[in-house]
Amino acid sequence: MTTPQDLLFVVLDVRADRPVERGDLSLALAGAELLDLLGAGVAELREDRIVPVSGHLTGDRLLDEAAGALVREEPYESVQDWLWRRGDGLAVTYTNALEPSGSGLRHLFRRPEPADSAERRRAAERWAVREPVLTGLAAELGIGEPGVKGGTEENPEDDRVALVLATVGEALTELEAVRQRRRIEEDAFDNVWRAP
């Protein structure tokens, strides 16, 4: 079971402060993939750049696809650029993998009663023990307690988690700003047509 899959189950099972938008989920899933790749030793961070260090497979099809998508030439890709590039449509990819019929995305955002499975139970256990990576990603999506971060500054692994979580938060803020600008522009356009 991977962090992106666990995060998807958390989104399904735990009530959020607000509905989780597909774009937000896609960015958070890209962050979850990156954290799993860092944890598996497939990549490392040099400041905010993702440097591939191993070509070994993780054993998970979607994580292996993510590993294959890493930029392998200097100056490498920033965490923020990774989130936007890899996150494009990633919610659809993961929900379709969760429900191979392809209807997972429709059901995800209607909040059905999902089937019980060993994977779902493992995700629930990870959530119950407040595993820092999972709770940090969920908090960025408005699920659980805000501000949950992964550890202390003395641990380099925790620094990586903190950097990725902060970058996910920044990307989500940027995406919301884009949505607000579009709403304002659409309202202004509608007002032009309503004017006498």
Short mmCIF file of N, CA and C in Angstrom, two decimals:
data_model
loop_
_atom_site.label_atom_id
_atom_site.label_comp_id
_atom_site.label_asym_id
_atom_site.label_seq_id
_atom_site.Cartn_x
_atom_site.Cartn_y
_atom_site.Cartn_z
N MET A 1 0.85 -1.18 0.00
CA MET A 1 0.00 0.00 0.00
C MET A 1 0.89 1.24 0.00
N THR A 2 0.51 2.24 -0.76
CA THR A 2 1.32 3.44 -0.89
C THR A 2 0.62 4.63 -0.23
N THR A 3 1.39 5.66 0.01
CA THR A 3 0.81 6.87 0.62
C THR A 3 -0.27 7.49 -0.27
N PRO A 4 -0.09 7.58 -1.60
CA PRO A 4 -1.19 8.13 -2.40
C PRO A 4 -2.48 7.32 -2.27
N GLN A 5 -2.37 6.00 -2.26
CA GLN A 5 -3.57 5.18 -2.11
C GLN A 5 -4.19 5.38 -0.73
N ASP A 6 -3.35 5.44 0.30
CA ASP A 6 -3.85 5.68 1.65
C ASP A 6 -4.54 7.04 1.73
N LEU A 7 -3.96 8.04 1.10
CA LEU A 7 -4.55 9.37 1.11
C LEU A 7 -5.91 9.36 0.42
N LEU A 8 -6.01 8.63 -0.67
CA LEU A 8 -7.29 8.52 -1.37
C LEU A 8 -8.35 7.90 -0.46
N PHE A 9 -7.99 6.85 0.28
CA PHE A 9 -8.94 6.25 1.22
C PHE A 9 -9.33 7.23 2.33
N VAL A 10 -8.36 8.01 2.81
CA VAL A 10 -8.67 9.01 3.84
C VAL A 10 -9.67 10.03 3.30
N VAL A 11 -9.46 10.48 2.06
CA VAL A 11 -10.38 11.44 1.45
C VAL A 11 -11.78 10.83 1.35
N LEU A 12 -11.85 9.55 1.04
CA LEU A 12 -13.14 8.86 0.96
C LEU A 12 -13.81 8.71 2.33
N ASP A 13 -13.01 8.42 3.34
CA ASP A 13 -13.56 7.95 4.61
C ASP A 13 -13.66 8.99 5.71
N VAL A 14 -12.88 10.06 5.65
CA VAL A 14 -12.83 11.03 6.74
C VAL A 14 -13.47 12.33 6.27
N ARG A 15 -14.34 12.85 7.08
CA ARG A 15 -15.05 14.08 6.71
C ARG A 15 -14.08 15.26 6.68
N ALA A 16 -14.14 16.02 5.61
CA ALA A 16 -13.29 17.20 5.46
C ALA A 16 -14.08 18.45 5.85
N ASP A 17 -13.35 19.54 6.14
CA ASP A 17 -14.00 20.82 6.45
C ASP A 17 -14.79 21.33 5.24
N ARG A 18 -14.30 21.00 4.05
CA ARG A 18 -14.95 21.42 2.80
C ARG A 18 -14.74 20.30 1.79
N PRO A 19 -15.55 20.25 0.75
CA PRO A 19 -15.34 19.20 -0.25
C PRO A 19 -13.94 19.30 -0.86
N VAL A 20 -13.33 18.16 -1.11
CA VAL A 20 -11.98 18.15 -1.71
C VAL A 20 -12.13 18.23 -3.22
N GLU A 21 -11.55 19.26 -3.79
CA GLU A 21 -11.59 19.45 -5.24
C GLU A 21 -10.63 18.48 -5.93
N ARG A 22 -10.96 18.10 -7.15
CA ARG A 22 -10.10 17.16 -7.89
C ARG A 22 -8.69 17.70 -8.08
N GLY A 23 -8.58 18.98 -8.43
CA GLY A 23 -7.25 19.56 -8.63
C GLY A 23 -6.43 19.55 -7.36
N ASP A 24 -7.08 19.84 -6.23
CA ASP A 24 -6.38 19.80 -4.94
C ASP A 24 -5.89 18.40 -4.64
N LEU A 25 -6.78 17.42 -4.86
CA LEU A 25 -6.41 16.04 -4.60
C LEU A 25 -5.25 15.61 -5.50
N SER A 26 -5.27 16.03 -6.76
CA SER A 26 -4.20 15.67 -7.68
C SER A 26 -2.84 16.19 -7.21
N LEU A 27 -2.81 17.44 -6.74
CA LEU A 27 -1.56 18.01 -6.23
C LEU A 27 -1.08 17.25 -5.00
N ALA A 28 -2.00 16.95 -4.09
CA ALA A 28 -1.62 16.22 -2.87
C ALA A 28 -1.15 14.80 -3.21
N LEU A 29 -1.77 14.15 -4.18
CA LEU A 29 -1.33 12.82 -4.59
C LEU A 29 0.07 12.86 -5.19
N ALA A 30 0.38 13.90 -5.95
CA ALA A 30 1.74 14.04 -6.50
C ALA A 30 2.75 14.22 -5.37
N GLY A 31 2.36 14.98 -4.34
CA GLY A 31 3.24 15.12 -3.18
C GLY A 31 3.42 13.80 -2.46
N ALA A 32 2.34 13.03 -2.34
CA ALA A 32 2.42 11.72 -1.68
C ALA A 32 3.33 10.78 -2.46
N GLU A 33 3.22 10.80 -3.80
CA GLU A 33 4.10 9.97 -4.62
C GLU A 33 5.56 10.35 -4.38
N LEU A 34 5.83 11.64 -4.37
CA LEU A 34 7.21 12.09 -4.18
C LEU A 34 7.74 11.63 -2.82
N LEU A 35 6.94 11.75 -1.78
CA LEU A 35 7.39 11.31 -0.46
C LEU A 35 7.68 9.82 -0.44
N ASP A 36 6.87 9.02 -1.12
CA ASP A 36 7.13 7.58 -1.20
C ASP A 36 8.40 7.29 -2.00
N LEU A 37 8.63 8.04 -3.08
CA LEU A 37 9.85 7.84 -3.87
C LEU A 37 11.09 8.23 -3.06
N LEU A 38 10.99 9.29 -2.28
CA LEU A 38 12.11 9.68 -1.42
C LEU A 38 12.35 8.61 -0.36
N GLY A 39 11.28 8.12 0.23
CA GLY A 39 11.39 7.09 1.26
C GLY A 39 11.95 5.78 0.74
N ALA A 40 11.67 5.47 -0.54
CA ALA A 40 12.16 4.22 -1.14
C ALA A 40 13.58 4.36 -1.68
N GLY A 41 14.16 5.56 -1.59
CA GLY A 41 15.51 5.77 -2.08
C GLY A 41 15.61 5.87 -3.58
N VAL A 42 14.49 6.09 -4.25
CA VAL A 42 14.48 6.24 -5.71
C VAL A 42 14.95 7.64 -6.09
N ALA A 43 14.70 8.60 -5.22
CA ALA A 43 15.09 10.00 -5.46
C ALA A 43 15.53 10.61 -4.15
N GLU A 44 16.22 11.74 -4.27
CA GLU A 44 16.58 12.52 -3.08
C GLU A 44 16.37 13.99 -3.40
N LEU A 45 16.33 14.80 -2.35
CA LEU A 45 16.19 16.23 -2.53
C LEU A 45 17.53 16.91 -2.33
N ARG A 46 17.88 17.79 -3.26
CA ARG A 46 19.00 18.70 -3.09
C ARG A 46 18.40 20.08 -3.09
N GLU A 47 18.30 20.65 -1.91
CA GLU A 47 17.52 21.85 -1.69
C GLU A 47 16.09 21.53 -2.13
N ASP A 48 15.56 22.23 -3.16
CA ASP A 48 14.19 21.93 -3.56
C ASP A 48 14.14 21.16 -4.88
N ARG A 49 15.28 20.59 -5.29
CA ARG A 49 15.35 19.85 -6.55
C ARG A 49 15.27 18.35 -6.31
N ILE A 50 14.53 17.66 -7.17
CA ILE A 50 14.35 16.21 -7.06
C ILE A 50 15.40 15.53 -7.94
N VAL A 51 16.28 14.79 -7.32
CA VAL A 51 17.38 14.14 -8.04
C VAL A 51 17.15 12.63 -8.02
N PRO A 52 16.94 12.01 -9.20
CA PRO A 52 16.81 10.55 -9.24
C PRO A 52 18.13 9.91 -8.86
N VAL A 53 18.09 8.90 -7.99
CA VAL A 53 19.33 8.24 -7.56
C VAL A 53 19.31 6.75 -7.79
N SER A 54 18.15 6.19 -8.12
CA SER A 54 18.05 4.75 -8.29
C SER A 54 16.99 4.44 -9.32
N GLY A 55 17.25 3.44 -10.13
CA GLY A 55 16.27 3.02 -11.11
C GLY A 55 15.47 1.81 -10.66
N HIS A 56 15.63 1.40 -9.39
CA HIS A 56 14.94 0.18 -8.96
C HIS A 56 13.43 0.41 -8.85
N LEU A 57 12.68 -0.65 -9.04
CA LEU A 57 11.23 -0.57 -9.02
C LEU A 57 10.72 -0.67 -7.58
N THR A 58 9.59 -0.03 -7.33
CA THR A 58 9.00 -0.03 -6.00
C THR A 58 8.06 -1.21 -5.80
N GLY A 59 7.61 -1.81 -6.88
CA GLY A 59 6.62 -2.90 -6.78
C GLY A 59 5.20 -2.41 -6.93
N ASP A 60 5.01 -1.10 -7.03
CA ASP A 60 3.68 -0.53 -7.25
C ASP A 60 3.66 0.12 -8.63
N ARG A 61 2.66 -0.23 -9.44
CA ARG A 61 2.61 0.24 -10.83
C ARG A 61 2.62 1.77 -10.91
N LEU A 62 1.78 2.43 -10.11
CA LEU A 62 1.68 3.88 -10.21
C LEU A 62 2.93 4.59 -9.68
N LEU A 63 3.52 4.05 -8.61
CA LEU A 63 4.77 4.64 -8.12
C LEU A 63 5.90 4.42 -9.11
N ASP A 64 5.92 3.27 -9.76
CA ASP A 64 6.94 3.03 -10.78
C ASP A 64 6.76 3.98 -11.96
N GLU A 65 5.51 4.27 -12.32
CA GLU A 65 5.25 5.27 -13.37
C GLU A 65 5.77 6.64 -12.92
N ALA A 66 5.53 6.97 -11.66
CA ALA A 66 6.02 8.24 -11.13
C ALA A 66 7.55 8.30 -11.18
N ALA A 67 8.19 7.21 -10.79
CA ALA A 67 9.66 7.15 -10.84
C ALA A 67 10.15 7.34 -12.27
N GLY A 68 9.45 6.73 -13.22
CA GLY A 68 9.83 6.87 -14.62
C GLY A 68 9.62 8.27 -15.15
N ALA A 69 8.78 9.06 -14.48
CA ALA A 69 8.49 10.43 -14.91
C ALA A 69 9.46 11.45 -14.34
N LEU A 70 10.38 11.02 -13.46
CA LEU A 70 11.34 11.96 -12.89
C LEU A 70 12.24 12.54 -13.98
N VAL A 71 12.51 13.83 -13.87
CA VAL A 71 13.45 14.49 -14.80
C VAL A 71 14.85 14.04 -14.43
N ARG A 72 15.60 13.52 -15.40
CA ARG A 72 16.90 12.92 -15.12
C ARG A 72 18.08 13.75 -15.59
N GLU A 73 17.84 14.99 -15.92
CA GLU A 73 18.92 15.87 -16.37
C GLU A 73 18.97 17.12 -15.51
N GLU A 74 20.18 17.60 -15.26
CA GLU A 74 20.33 18.84 -14.49
C GLU A 74 19.71 19.99 -15.27
N PRO A 75 19.13 20.97 -14.62
CA PRO A 75 19.18 21.23 -13.18
C PRO A 75 18.12 20.45 -12.39
N TYR A 76 17.55 19.43 -12.95
CA TYR A 76 16.51 18.62 -12.35
C TYR A 76 15.26 19.49 -12.14
N GLU A 77 14.26 18.88 -11.57
CA GLU A 77 12.97 19.55 -11.44
C GLU A 77 12.74 19.96 -9.99
N SER A 78 12.13 21.12 -9.79
CA SER A 78 11.81 21.54 -8.43
C SER A 78 10.59 20.76 -7.94
N VAL A 79 10.44 20.72 -6.63
CA VAL A 79 9.27 20.04 -6.05
C VAL A 79 7.99 20.68 -6.57
N GLN A 80 7.96 22.00 -6.64
CA GLN A 80 6.76 22.68 -7.11
C GLN A 80 6.45 22.30 -8.56
N ASP A 81 7.46 22.31 -9.42
CA ASP A 81 7.23 21.94 -10.82
C ASP A 81 6.73 20.50 -10.92
N TRP A 82 7.28 19.59 -10.10
CA TRP A 82 6.84 18.20 -10.07
C TRP A 82 5.35 18.11 -9.72
N LEU A 83 4.95 18.85 -8.69
CA LEU A 83 3.55 18.79 -8.26
C LEU A 83 2.61 19.17 -9.39
N TRP A 84 2.94 20.24 -10.10
CA TRP A 84 2.06 20.70 -11.17
C TRP A 84 2.10 19.76 -12.38
N ARG A 85 3.27 19.28 -12.74
CA ARG A 85 3.38 18.41 -13.92
C ARG A 85 2.83 17.03 -13.63
N ARG A 86 3.29 16.40 -12.58
CA ARG A 86 2.86 15.04 -12.27
C ARG A 86 1.41 15.03 -11.78
N GLY A 87 1.01 16.11 -11.09
CA GLY A 87 -0.34 16.16 -10.54
C GLY A 87 -1.44 16.35 -11.55
N ASP A 88 -1.09 16.69 -12.78
CA ASP A 88 -2.10 16.95 -13.80
C ASP A 88 -2.96 15.70 -14.04
N GLY A 89 -4.19 15.71 -13.55
CA GLY A 89 -5.11 14.60 -13.75
C GLY A 89 -4.84 13.38 -12.88
N LEU A 90 -4.00 13.52 -11.86
CA LEU A 90 -3.59 12.36 -11.07
C LEU A 90 -4.74 11.79 -10.23
N ALA A 91 -5.70 12.62 -9.84
CA ALA A 91 -6.85 12.11 -9.08
C ALA A 91 -7.62 11.09 -9.92
N VAL A 92 -7.77 11.35 -11.19
CA VAL A 92 -8.45 10.42 -12.09
C VAL A 92 -7.68 9.11 -12.17
N THR A 93 -6.36 9.20 -12.32
CA THR A 93 -5.52 8.01 -12.42
C THR A 93 -5.68 7.12 -11.19
N TYR A 94 -5.61 7.72 -10.01
CA TYR A 94 -5.69 6.92 -8.78
C TYR A 94 -7.09 6.38 -8.52
N THR A 95 -8.11 7.18 -8.80
CA THR A 95 -9.46 6.66 -8.56
C THR A 95 -9.79 5.56 -9.56
N ASN A 96 -9.31 5.68 -10.78
CA ASN A 96 -9.54 4.60 -11.75
C ASN A 96 -8.78 3.34 -11.36
N ALA A 97 -7.60 3.49 -10.76
CA ALA A 97 -6.86 2.33 -10.29
C ALA A 97 -7.56 1.68 -9.10
N LEU A 98 -8.18 2.52 -8.27
CA LEU A 98 -8.92 2.01 -7.12
C LEU A 98 -10.15 1.24 -7.58
N GLU A 99 -10.80 1.74 -8.61
CA GLU A 99 -12.00 1.10 -9.15
C GLU A 99 -11.80 0.97 -10.65
N PRO A 100 -11.28 -0.16 -11.13
CA PRO A 100 -10.88 -0.32 -12.52
C PRO A 100 -11.97 -0.06 -13.55
N SER A 101 -13.22 -0.06 -13.17
CA SER A 101 -14.29 0.19 -14.13
C SER A 101 -14.24 1.62 -14.66
N GLY A 102 -13.45 2.48 -13.99
CA GLY A 102 -13.34 3.84 -14.46
C GLY A 102 -14.36 4.77 -13.83
N SER A 103 -15.26 4.28 -13.02
CA SER A 103 -16.28 5.14 -12.42
C SER A 103 -15.87 5.65 -11.05
N GLY A 104 -14.64 5.37 -10.65
CA GLY A 104 -14.18 5.76 -9.32
C GLY A 104 -14.27 7.25 -9.05
N LEU A 105 -13.95 8.08 -10.04
CA LEU A 105 -13.96 9.52 -9.81
C LEU A 105 -15.37 10.01 -9.54
N ARG A 106 -16.35 9.53 -10.29
CA ARG A 106 -17.73 9.94 -10.04
C ARG A 106 -18.12 9.55 -8.62
N HIS A 107 -17.81 8.32 -8.23
CA HIS A 107 -18.18 7.85 -6.90
C HIS A 107 -17.40 8.58 -5.81
N LEU A 108 -16.13 8.86 -6.06
CA LEU A 108 -15.32 9.53 -5.04
C LEU A 108 -15.96 10.84 -4.62
N PHE A 109 -16.40 11.61 -5.58
CA PHE A 109 -16.90 12.93 -5.25
C PHE A 109 -18.39 12.93 -4.91
N ARG A 110 -19.02 11.76 -4.92
CA ARG A 110 -20.37 11.60 -4.39
C ARG A 110 -20.33 10.97 -3.00
N ARG A 111 -19.15 10.61 -2.53
CA ARG A 111 -18.92 10.02 -1.21
C ARG A 111 -19.77 8.78 -0.98
N PRO A 112 -19.55 7.70 -1.75
CA PRO A 112 -20.30 6.48 -1.55
C PRO A 112 -19.80 5.74 -0.32
N GLU A 113 -20.44 4.64 0.00
CA GLU A 113 -19.93 3.74 1.03
C GLU A 113 -19.00 2.76 0.33
N PRO A 114 -17.68 2.99 0.38
CA PRO A 114 -16.76 2.13 -0.35
C PRO A 114 -16.64 0.75 0.29
N ALA A 115 -16.27 -0.20 -0.53
CA ALA A 115 -16.13 -1.58 -0.07
C ALA A 115 -14.99 -1.70 0.93
N ASP A 116 -15.17 -2.59 1.89
CA ASP A 116 -14.11 -2.85 2.87
C ASP A 116 -13.04 -3.71 2.19
N SER A 117 -11.79 -3.44 2.51
CA SER A 117 -10.69 -4.22 1.94
C SER A 117 -9.51 -4.13 2.90
N ALA A 118 -8.53 -5.00 2.67
CA ALA A 118 -7.32 -4.97 3.49
C ALA A 118 -6.59 -3.64 3.31
N GLU A 119 -6.60 -3.13 2.08
CA GLU A 119 -5.93 -1.85 1.81
C GLU A 119 -6.60 -0.72 2.57
N ARG A 120 -7.93 -0.73 2.57
CA ARG A 120 -8.68 0.31 3.27
C ARG A 120 -8.42 0.23 4.76
N ARG A 121 -8.37 -0.98 5.31
CA ARG A 121 -8.11 -1.14 6.75
C ARG A 121 -6.70 -0.65 7.09
N ARG A 122 -5.72 -0.95 6.22
CA ARG A 122 -4.35 -0.46 6.49
C ARG A 122 -4.30 1.06 6.47
N ALA A 123 -5.01 1.67 5.53
CA ALA A 123 -5.05 3.13 5.48
C ALA A 123 -5.70 3.68 6.75
N ALA A 124 -6.76 3.04 7.21
CA ALA A 124 -7.45 3.48 8.43
C ALA A 124 -6.53 3.34 9.64
N GLU A 125 -5.74 2.27 9.68
CA GLU A 125 -4.80 2.08 10.79
C GLU A 125 -3.73 3.16 10.78
N ARG A 126 -3.23 3.47 9.61
CA ARG A 126 -2.21 4.51 9.47
C ARG A 126 -2.78 5.86 9.90
N TRP A 127 -4.04 6.10 9.56
CA TRP A 127 -4.72 7.34 9.96
C TRP A 127 -4.92 7.36 11.47
N ALA A 128 -5.32 6.22 12.03
CA ALA A 128 -5.62 6.15 13.46
C ALA A 128 -4.40 6.42 14.32
N VAL A 129 -3.20 6.02 13.86
CA VAL A 129 -1.99 6.27 14.65
C VAL A 129 -1.38 7.63 14.33
N ARG A 130 -2.09 8.41 13.48
CA ARG A 130 -1.66 9.78 13.14
C ARG A 130 -0.27 9.80 12.52
N GLU A 131 -0.06 8.91 11.57
CA GLU A 131 1.22 8.85 10.86
C GLU A 131 1.48 10.23 10.23
N PRO A 132 2.63 10.85 10.50
CA PRO A 132 2.85 12.25 10.15
C PRO A 132 2.72 12.58 8.67
N VAL A 133 3.22 11.73 7.78
CA VAL A 133 3.14 12.03 6.35
C VAL A 133 1.68 12.05 5.90
N LEU A 134 0.93 11.02 6.26
CA LEU A 134 -0.46 10.93 5.84
C LEU A 134 -1.30 12.04 6.45
N THR A 135 -1.13 12.29 7.74
CA THR A 135 -1.93 13.34 8.38
C THR A 135 -1.53 14.72 7.88
N GLY A 136 -0.25 14.91 7.56
CA GLY A 136 0.19 16.19 7.02
C GLY A 136 -0.43 16.48 5.67
N LEU A 137 -0.43 15.47 4.79
CA LEU A 137 -1.05 15.64 3.46
C LEU A 137 -2.55 15.88 3.59
N ALA A 138 -3.20 15.10 4.45
CA ALA A 138 -4.64 15.27 4.64
C ALA A 138 -4.96 16.65 5.20
N ALA A 139 -4.14 17.14 6.13
CA ALA A 139 -4.36 18.46 6.71
C ALA A 139 -4.30 19.54 5.64
N GLU A 140 -3.41 19.38 4.68
CA GLU A 140 -3.33 20.36 3.58
C GLU A 140 -4.62 20.38 2.77
N LEU A 141 -5.35 19.26 2.75
CA LEU A 141 -6.62 19.18 2.03
C LEU A 141 -7.81 19.56 2.91
N GLY A 142 -7.54 19.97 4.16
CA GLY A 142 -8.62 20.36 5.06
C GLY A 142 -9.23 19.20 5.81
N ILE A 143 -8.51 18.09 5.89
CA ILE A 143 -9.00 16.90 6.59
C ILE A 143 -8.16 16.72 7.84
N GLY A 144 -8.82 16.59 8.96
CA GLY A 144 -8.09 16.40 10.22
C GLY A 144 -7.63 17.73 10.77
N GLU A 145 -6.59 17.67 11.59
CA GLU A 145 -6.10 18.85 12.28
C GLU A 145 -5.16 19.64 11.39
N PRO A 146 -5.37 20.95 11.26
CA PRO A 146 -4.45 21.76 10.45
C PRO A 146 -3.10 21.86 11.13
N GLY A 147 -2.08 22.04 10.31
CA GLY A 147 -0.74 22.29 10.82
C GLY A 147 0.01 21.06 11.27
N VAL A 148 -0.48 19.85 10.97
CA VAL A 148 0.26 18.64 11.34
C VAL A 148 1.43 18.52 10.38
N LYS A 149 2.62 18.50 10.90
CA LYS A 149 3.82 18.40 10.05
C LYS A 149 4.64 17.20 10.48
N GLY A 150 5.59 16.86 9.63
CA GLY A 150 6.32 15.63 9.86
C GLY A 150 7.61 15.74 10.63
N GLY A 151 7.61 16.17 11.86
CA GLY A 151 8.79 15.97 12.69
C GLY A 151 9.57 17.21 13.02
N THR A 152 10.85 17.00 13.35
CA THR A 152 11.70 18.07 13.84
C THR A 152 12.79 18.38 12.84
N GLU A 153 13.43 19.53 13.04
CA GLU A 153 14.43 19.97 12.10
C GLU A 153 15.73 19.19 12.18
N GLU A 154 15.94 18.44 13.28
CA GLU A 154 17.20 17.72 13.41
C GLU A 154 17.27 16.51 12.49
N ASN A 155 16.17 16.01 12.02
CA ASN A 155 16.13 14.80 11.22
C ASN A 155 16.01 15.15 9.74
N PRO A 156 17.01 14.80 8.90
CA PRO A 156 16.94 15.15 7.48
C PRO A 156 15.69 14.58 6.80
N GLU A 157 15.26 13.39 7.23
CA GLU A 157 14.05 12.82 6.63
C GLU A 157 12.84 13.69 6.92
N ASP A 158 12.77 14.21 8.14
CA ASP A 158 11.67 15.09 8.50
C ASP A 158 11.74 16.41 7.74
N ASP A 159 12.96 16.90 7.47
CA ASP A 159 13.12 18.10 6.66
C ASP A 159 12.54 17.89 5.27
N ARG A 160 12.77 16.72 4.70
CA ARG A 160 12.22 16.42 3.37
C ARG A 160 10.70 16.44 3.41
N VAL A 161 10.14 15.81 4.44
CA VAL A 161 8.68 15.77 4.58
C VAL A 161 8.14 17.19 4.73
N ALA A 162 8.77 17.98 5.59
CA ALA A 162 8.32 19.36 5.82
C ALA A 162 8.38 20.17 4.53
N LEU A 163 9.44 20.01 3.74
CA LEU A 163 9.57 20.74 2.48
C LEU A 163 8.47 20.36 1.50
N VAL A 164 8.22 19.07 1.35
CA VAL A 164 7.18 18.62 0.41
C VAL A 164 5.81 19.09 0.88
N LEU A 165 5.51 18.94 2.18
CA LEU A 165 4.21 19.38 2.69
C LEU A 165 4.02 20.88 2.50
N ALA A 166 5.05 21.66 2.77
CA ALA A 166 4.96 23.12 2.60
C ALA A 166 4.72 23.47 1.13
N THR A 167 5.39 22.75 0.23
CA THR A 167 5.22 23.02 -1.19
C THR A 167 3.84 22.62 -1.67
N VAL A 168 3.31 21.52 -1.15
CA VAL A 168 1.93 21.14 -1.47
C VAL A 168 0.98 22.24 -1.00
N GLY A 169 1.18 22.74 0.21
CA GLY A 169 0.34 23.81 0.73
C GLY A 169 0.40 25.06 -0.14
N GLU A 170 1.60 25.43 -0.60
CA GLU A 170 1.75 26.60 -1.47
C GLU A 170 1.03 26.38 -2.80
N ALA A 171 1.16 25.19 -3.37
CA ALA A 171 0.50 24.88 -4.64
C ALA A 171 -1.02 24.93 -4.50
N LEU A 172 -1.54 24.41 -3.39
CA LEU A 172 -2.98 24.45 -3.16
C LEU A 172 -3.47 25.88 -3.02
N THR A 173 -2.69 26.73 -2.34
CA THR A 173 -3.04 28.14 -2.20
C THR A 173 -3.05 28.82 -3.57
N GLU A 174 -2.05 28.51 -4.38
CA GLU A 174 -1.97 29.08 -5.73
C GLU A 174 -3.16 28.64 -6.59
N LEU A 175 -3.52 27.37 -6.49
CA LEU A 175 -4.65 26.86 -7.26
C LEU A 175 -5.95 27.55 -6.83
N GLU A 176 -6.13 27.76 -5.54
CA GLU A 176 -7.34 28.45 -5.06
C GLU A 176 -7.36 29.89 -5.54
N ALA A 177 -6.20 30.55 -5.60
CA ALA A 177 -6.14 31.92 -6.11
C ALA A 177 -6.55 31.97 -7.57
N VAL A 178 -6.12 30.98 -8.36
CA VAL A 178 -6.53 30.91 -9.77
C VAL A 178 -8.04 30.74 -9.87
N ARG A 179 -8.61 29.87 -9.03
CA ARG A 179 -10.07 29.66 -9.04
C ARG A 179 -10.80 30.97 -8.71
N GLN A 180 -10.31 31.69 -7.71
CA GLN A 180 -10.96 32.94 -7.32
C GLN A 180 -10.89 33.97 -8.44
N ARG A 181 -9.72 34.07 -9.10
CA ARG A 181 -9.59 35.00 -10.23
C ARG A 181 -10.59 34.66 -11.32
N ARG A 182 -10.73 33.36 -11.61
CA ARG A 182 -11.69 32.95 -12.65
C ARG A 182 -13.11 33.31 -12.25
N ARG A 183 -13.45 33.09 -10.99
CA ARG A 183 -14.80 33.44 -10.54
C ARG A 183 -15.06 34.94 -10.68
N ILE A 184 -14.07 35.75 -10.30
CA ILE A 184 -14.21 37.20 -10.42
C ILE A 184 -14.37 37.61 -11.87
N GLU A 185 -13.55 37.02 -12.76
CA GLU A 185 -13.64 37.34 -14.18
C GLU A 185 -14.98 36.91 -14.76
N GLU A 186 -15.47 35.73 -14.36
CA GLU A 186 -16.76 35.26 -14.84
C GLU A 186 -17.89 36.15 -14.35
N ASP A 187 -17.82 36.58 -13.07
CA ASP A 187 -18.83 37.47 -12.53
C ASP A 187 -18.81 38.81 -13.26
N ALA A 188 -17.62 39.33 -13.52
CA ALA A 188 -17.50 40.61 -14.24
C ALA A 188 -18.08 40.48 -15.65
N PHE A 189 -17.80 39.38 -16.31
CA PHE A 189 -18.32 39.14 -17.65
C PHE A 189 -19.85 39.07 -17.63
N ASP A 190 -20.39 38.34 -16.64
CA ASP A 190 -21.84 38.23 -16.50
C ASP A 190 -22.46 39.61 -16.26
N ASN A 191 -21.81 40.46 -15.46
CA ASN A 191 -22.33 41.79 -15.17
C ASN A 191 -22.35 42.68 -16.40
N VAL A 192 -21.36 42.50 -17.28
CA VAL A 192 -21.32 43.29 -18.52
C VAL A 192 -22.56 42.96 -19.35
N TRP A 193 -22.94 41.73 -19.43
CA TRP A 193 -24.09 41.33 -20.24
C TRP A 193 -25.41 41.71 -19.59
N ARG A 194 -25.41 41.87 -18.26
CA ARG A 194 -26.64 42.26 -17.57
C ARG A 194 -26.86 43.76 -17.60
N ALA A 195 -25.80 44.53 -17.85
CA ALA A 195 -25.91 46.00 -17.80
C ALA A 195 -26.89 46.48 -18.88
N PRO A 196 -27.67 47.53 -18.56
CA PRO A 196 -28.65 48.02 -19.54
C PRO A 196 -27.98 48.69 -20.73
#
